Amino acid sequence: MTKTEAEADSTAPRAAAGAAAMPLFYKRPEALRADRHGAFGVTLAPDYGFAAGTHAVPVNAIEFGIAARHYPIVFAAGTTPPAAVAVLGLRRDRNLFVDAAGAWAEEIYIPSYVRRYPFVLARNDDASEFALCVDMESGKIGPDGEVPLFEGSEPSEAVRKALDFCGAFQREARESETVLGKLAEHDLLVANEGRFTLPGGEVLTVNDFCIVDEARFSALSDEAFLDLRHSGALPVIYAHLWSMRNWADLTRRTAAA
């Protein structure tokens, strides 16, 4: 199961063992092969327990419009181009939207990065092409998986859909890099820190992120504003700014938890 470089995940691990550090959630990805995984299946029933211990996940620019309804969207400090994340909690080890049973909160948008797991596109040994991989430590892959990974030597419909989803995700990620790069190009991002006081008096601090400086945005020249408009960055900026109201909801959820 392969994809071209243009469709592959630039943050994904190599398919070979012992390569670079794994991205968030992935521990032991293996390239899908009929001779190795032909008797295995995947469990597709929603279970997001793997995301319960993280307080932020990547989001692509195309997701800002809907994600901004539920989460603060900020930019990781020190990344080039800027990398956007949805903030899921005020404590580093707590996702406020996943319960003890692994269910995501009802009627809350689930980021694509989360929904693609345990699948991911990764480079093969010589980096000439990319393979669809599964995280063998996800708990979702095994002989008892409800949906087969292969039908004989051919990938099953579930695997073909996963390949399409991961390919679409990466195309959106590359488009996102271009759009978010405009924010850095026009020097709109500034370091920020959030301090939140819970009803019992505990103060939580969230740092190491950037936001769009509204004063700088308002002071842009007409030429710079048009450049943002033509690049598709304006809806991203407005959604990001709108998402800042969700810090209050995170504080309420933290207090309730």
CSV table of C-alpha atoms in Angstrom, one decimal:
chain,number,residue,atom,x,y,z
A,1,MET,CA,0.0,0.0,0.0
A,2,THR,CA,1.9,3.0,-1.2
A,3,LYS,CA,1.5,6.7,-1.9
A,4,THR,CA,3.7,9.2,-3.7
A,5,GLU,CA,5.8,11.7,-1.8
A,6,ALA,CA,3.4,14.5,-2.4
A,7,GLU,CA,0.7,12.6,-0.7
A,8,ALA,CA,2.7,11.3,2.2
A,9,ASP,CA,2.9,12.4,5.8
A,10,SER,CA,6.1,14.5,6.3
A,11,THR,CA,5.8,14.0,10.0
A,12,ALA,CA,5.3,10.3,9.8
A,13,PRO,CA,7.8,7.7,11.0
A,14,ARG,CA,9.8,5.6,8.5
A,15,ALA,CA,8.3,2.2,8.0
A,16,ALA,CA,11.6,0.6,9.0
A,17,ALA,CA,12.2,0.0,12.6
A,18,GLY,CA,14.7,2.1,14.6
A,19,ALA,CA,14.1,5.3,12.6
A,20,ALA,CA,13.3,8.8,13.8
A,21,ALA,CA,11.2,9.7,16.8
A,22,MET,CA,7.5,8.8,16.5
A,23,PRO,CA,4.8,11.4,16.1
A,24,LEU,CA,2.1,11.8,18.7
A,25,PHE,CA,0.3,8.5,19.5
A,26,TYR,CA,2.4,6.2,17.3
A,27,LYS,CA,4.6,3.6,19.0
A,28,ARG,CA,5.3,0.8,16.6
A,29,PRO,CA,4.1,1.4,13.1
A,30,GLU,CA,4.5,-1.3,10.5
A,31,ALA,CA,3.9,-1.1,6.8
A,32,LEU,CA,0.9,-3.2,5.9
A,33,ARG,CA,1.8,-6.4,3.9
A,34,ALA,CA,-0.5,-9.3,3.0
A,35,ASP,CA,2.2,-11.8,3.9
A,36,ARG,CA,2.6,-10.3,7.4
A,37,HIS,CA,-0.8,-9.0,8.2
A,38,GLY,CA,-3.1,-11.1,6.0
A,39,ALA,CA,-4.7,-12.9,9.0
A,40,PHE,CA,-5.2,-9.6,11.0
A,41,GLY,CA,-8.1,-7.4,11.3
A,42,VAL,CA,-8.8,-3.9,12.6
A,43,THR,CA,-11.4,-2.9,15.3
A,44,LEU,CA,-13.2,0.2,14.0
A,45,ALA,CA,-15.5,0.8,17.0
A,46,PRO,CA,-14.7,4.3,18.2
A,47,ASP,CA,-12.3,4.2,21.2
A,48,TYR,CA,-10.2,7.3,21.7
A,49,GLY,CA,-8.6,6.2,24.9
A,50,PHE,CA,-5.2,6.5,23.2
A,51,ALA,CA,-5.8,10.3,23.2
A,52,ALA,CA,-6.9,10.6,26.8
A,53,GLY,CA,-3.4,11.6,28.0
A,54,THR,CA,-2.7,14.5,25.7
A,55,HIS,CA,-3.7,18.1,26.0
A,56,ALA,CA,-3.2,19.2,22.4
A,57,VAL,CA,-3.3,17.7,18.9
A,58,PRO,CA,-2.4,19.0,15.5
A,59,VAL,CA,-5.1,20.5,13.2
A,60,ASN,CA,-4.9,21.6,9.6
A,61,ALA,CA,-6.0,24.9,8.3
A,62,ILE,CA,-9.1,23.4,6.6
A,63,GLU,CA,-10.3,22.3,10.1
A,64,PHE,CA,-10.2,25.7,11.7
A,65,GLY,CA,-13.8,26.7,10.9
A,66,ILE,CA,-15.3,23.8,12.7
A,67,ALA,CA,-12.6,23.2,15.4
A,68,ALA,CA,-12.9,26.8,16.5
A,69,ARG,CA,-16.4,26.1,17.7
A,70,HIS,CA,-15.0,23.7,20.4
A,71,TYR,CA,-11.3,24.3,21.2
A,72,PRO,CA,-8.8,27.1,21.5
A,73,ILE,CA,-6.6,26.9,18.4
A,74,VAL,CA,-3.0,28.1,18.9
A,75,PHE,CA,0.4,27.8,17.2
A,76,ALA,CA,3.2,25.8,18.7
A,77,ALA,CA,6.2,27.9,19.6
A,78,GLY,CA,9.4,27.6,17.6
A,79,THR,CA,8.0,25.7,14.6
A,80,THR,CA,8.6,26.7,10.9
A,81,PRO,CA,6.2,27.0,9.3
A,82,PRO,CA,3.8,27.6,12.2
A,83,ALA,CA,2.1,24.4,13.4
A,84,ALA,CA,-1.5,24.7,14.6
A,85,VAL,CA,-2.9,22.7,17.5
A,86,ALA,CA,-6.3,22.4,19.1
A,87,VAL,CA,-6.0,22.6,22.9
A,88,LEU,CA,-7.9,19.8,24.6
A,89,GLY,CA,-7.1,20.5,28.2
A,90,LEU,CA,-5.3,22.8,30.7
A,91,ARG,CA,-3.2,20.0,32.2
A,92,ARG,CA,-0.5,18.3,30.0
A,93,ASP,CA,-1.7,14.8,30.7
A,94,ARG,CA,-5.5,15.3,30.5
A,95,ASN,CA,-7.8,15.5,27.5
A,96,LEU,CA,-11.0,16.9,28.7
A,97,PHE,CA,-13.0,15.5,25.8
A,98,VAL,CA,-12.3,11.8,26.3
A,99,ASP,CA,-14.0,9.9,29.1
A,100,ALA,CA,-12.9,6.8,31.0
A,101,ALA,CA,-14.6,4.6,28.5
A,102,GLY,CA,-12.6,6.1,25.6
A,103,ALA,CA,-15.6,8.0,24.2
A,104,TRP,CA,-15.2,11.5,22.8
A,105,ALA,CA,-17.6,14.1,24.1
A,106,GLU,CA,-20.8,14.2,22.1
A,107,GLU,CA,-21.3,16.7,19.4
A,108,ILE,CA,-17.7,17.9,19.7
A,109,TYR,CA,-15.5,17.9,16.6
A,110,ILE,CA,-12.8,15.2,16.5
A,111,PRO,CA,-9.7,16.4,14.7
A,112,SER,CA,-8.6,14.5,11.6
A,113,TYR,CA,-5.2,13.7,13.2
A,114,VAL,CA,-7.1,11.7,15.9
A,115,ARG,CA,-9.5,10.0,13.5
A,116,ARG,CA,-6.8,8.6,11.2
A,117,TYR,CA,-5.2,6.6,14.0
A,118,PRO,CA,-4.0,3.8,14.0
A,119,PHE,CA,-3.1,4.4,10.3
A,120,VAL,CA,-0.4,6.7,9.0
A,121,LEU,CA,1.6,7.1,5.8
A,122,ALA,CA,5.4,6.5,6.3
A,123,ARG,CA,8.5,6.4,4.2
A,124,ASN,CA,9.9,3.0,3.2
A,125,ASP,CA,13.5,1.9,3.8
A,126,ASP,CA,15.0,3.8,0.9
A,127,ALA,CA,12.6,6.8,1.2
A,128,SER,CA,11.6,6.4,-2.5
A,129,GLU,CA,7.9,5.9,-1.8
A,130,PHE,CA,5.5,5.8,1.1
A,131,ALA,CA,3.5,3.0,2.6
A,132,LEU,CA,0.3,2.8,4.7
A,133,CYS,CA,1.3,1.7,8.2
A,134,VAL,CA,-0.6,0.7,11.3
A,135,ASP,CA,0.5,1.1,14.9
A,136,MET,CA,0.8,-2.5,16.1
A,137,GLU,CA,0.6,-1.3,19.7
A,138,SER,CA,-2.7,0.6,19.2
A,139,GLY,CA,-4.8,-2.3,20.5
A,140,LYS,CA,-6.9,-2.0,17.4
A,141,ILE,CA,-5.0,-4.5,15.2
A,142,GLY,CA,-4.8,-8.2,15.7
A,143,PRO,CA,-6.2,-11.7,14.8
A,144,ASP,CA,-9.4,-10.8,16.5
A,145,GLY,CA,-10.0,-7.5,14.7
A,146,GLU,CA,-13.6,-7.2,13.5
A,147,VAL,CA,-12.8,-6.0,9.9
A,148,PRO,CA,-10.1,-7.9,7.9
A,149,LEU,CA,-7.1,-5.9,6.6
A,150,PHE,CA,-6.8,-8.1,3.5
A,151,GLU,CA,-9.0,-10.2,1.4
A,152,GLY,CA,-6.5,-12.7,0.1
A,153,SER,CA,-3.6,-10.7,-1.2
A,154,GLU,CA,-5.6,-7.6,-1.8
A,155,PRO,CA,-6.3,-4.8,0.7
A,156,SER,CA,-9.8,-4.7,2.1
A,157,GLU,CA,-12.2,-1.9,1.7
A,158,ALA,CA,-11.4,-0.7,5.2
A,159,VAL,CA,-7.7,-0.4,4.3
A,160,ARG,CA,-8.4,1.3,1.0
A,161,LYS,CA,-10.5,3.9,2.9
A,162,ALA,CA,-7.7,4.4,5.4
A,163,LEU,CA,-5.2,5.0,2.6
A,164,ASP,CA,-7.5,7.6,1.0
A,165,PHE,CA,-8.1,9.3,4.4
A,166,CYS,CA,-4.4,9.4,5.2
A,167,GLY,CA,-3.6,10.7,1.7
A,168,ALA,CA,-6.3,13.5,2.0
A,169,PHE,CA,-4.9,14.3,5.5
A,170,GLN,CA,-1.4,14.9,4.1
A,171,ARG,CA,-2.6,17.0,1.2
A,172,GLU,CA,-4.5,19.2,3.7
A,173,ALA,CA,-1.4,19.3,5.9
A,174,ARG,CA,0.8,20.6,3.0
A,175,GLU,CA,-1.8,23.2,2.1
A,176,SER,CA,-2.0,24.2,5.7
A,177,GLU,CA,1.8,24.7,5.8
A,178,THR,CA,1.5,27.2,2.9
A,179,VAL,CA,-1.5,29.1,4.5
A,180,LEU,CA,0.0,29.2,8.0
A,181,GLY,CA,3.4,30.2,6.6
A,182,LYS,CA,1.7,33.5,5.6
A,183,LEU,CA,1.2,34.3,9.3
A,184,ALA,CA,4.9,34.1,9.9
A,185,GLU,CA,5.7,35.9,6.7
A,186,HIS,CA,3.7,38.9,7.8
A,187,ASP,CA,5.0,38.7,11.4
A,188,LEU,CA,1.6,38.2,13.0
A,189,LEU,CA,2.4,35.7,15.6
A,190,VAL,CA,3.5,36.5,19.2
A,191,ALA,CA,4.3,34.4,22.2
A,192,ASN,CA,1.5,34.0,24.7
A,193,GLU,CA,0.8,32.4,28.0
A,194,GLY,CA,-2.6,31.5,29.6
A,195,ARG,CA,-3.2,31.6,33.4
A,196,PHE,CA,-6.4,30.1,34.6
A,197,THR,CA,-7.8,30.1,38.2
A,198,LEU,CA,-10.1,27.3,39.2
A,199,PRO,CA,-12.9,27.8,41.7
A,200,GLY,CA,-10.8,26.2,44.4
A,201,GLY,CA,-8.0,28.7,43.9
A,202,GLU,CA,-5.6,26.4,41.9
A,203,VAL,CA,-3.8,28.3,39.2
A,204,LEU,CA,-3.0,26.5,35.9
A,205,THR,CA,-0.5,27.8,33.4
A,206,VAL,CA,-0.5,26.9,29.7
A,207,ASN,CA,2.6,28.2,27.8
A,208,ASP,CA,4.9,27.6,24.8
A,209,PHE,CA,2.4,28.7,22.2
A,210,CYS,CA,1.8,31.7,20.0
A,211,ILE,CA,-1.3,33.6,18.9
A,212,VAL,CA,-2.1,36.2,16.2
A,213,ASP,CA,-1.5,39.7,17.5
A,214,GLU,CA,-4.7,41.6,16.8
A,215,ALA,CA,-2.9,45.0,16.8
A,216,ARG,CA,-0.4,43.8,14.2
A,217,PHE,CA,-3.2,42.3,12.1
A,218,SER,CA,-5.2,45.5,12.2
A,219,ALA,CA,-2.1,47.6,11.3
A,220,LEU,CA,-1.4,45.6,8.1
A,221,SER,CA,-1.1,47.5,4.9
A,222,ASP,CA,-3.7,47.0,2.2
A,223,GLU,CA,-1.2,45.1,0.1
A,224,ALA,CA,-0.4,42.7,3.0
A,225,PHE,CA,-4.1,42.2,3.8
A,226,LEU,CA,-4.8,41.4,0.2
A,227,ASP,CA,-2.0,38.9,0.2
A,228,LEU,CA,-3.6,37.1,3.2
A,229,ARG,CA,-6.9,37.2,1.4
A,230,HIS,CA,-5.6,35.7,-1.8
A,231,SER,CA,-3.7,33.0,0.1
A,232,GLY,CA,-6.8,31.9,2.0
A,233,ALA,CA,-5.3,32.9,5.4
A,234,LEU,CA,-8.0,35.4,6.4
A,235,PRO,CA,-10.6,32.7,7.4
A,236,VAL,CA,-7.9,30.9,9.3
A,237,ILE,CA,-7.0,34.1,11.3
A,238,TYR,CA,-10.6,34.9,12.1
A,239,ALA,CA,-11.4,31.4,13.2
A,240,HIS,CA,-8.3,31.3,15.4
A,241,LEU,CA,-9.3,34.6,17.0
A,242,TRP,CA,-12.8,33.4,17.5
A,243,SER,CA,-11.6,30.2,19.1
A,244,MET,CA,-10.0,32.1,22.0
A,245,ARG,CA,-13.4,32.2,23.7
A,246,ASN,CA,-13.1,28.5,24.3
A,247,TRP,CA,-10.5,28.9,27.0
A,248,ALA,CA,-13.4,29.7,29.3
A,249,ASP,CA,-15.0,26.4,28.4
A,250,LEU,CA,-11.8,24.5,29.1
A,251,THR,CA,-11.6,26.1,32.6
A,252,ARG,CA,-15.2,25.0,33.3
A,253,ARG,CA,-14.5,21.5,32.1
A,254,THR,CA,-11.3,21.4,34.2
A,255,ALA,CA,-13.2,22.5,37.3
A,256,ALA,CA,-15.9,19.9,36.7
A,257,ALA,CA,-13.4,17.1,36.2
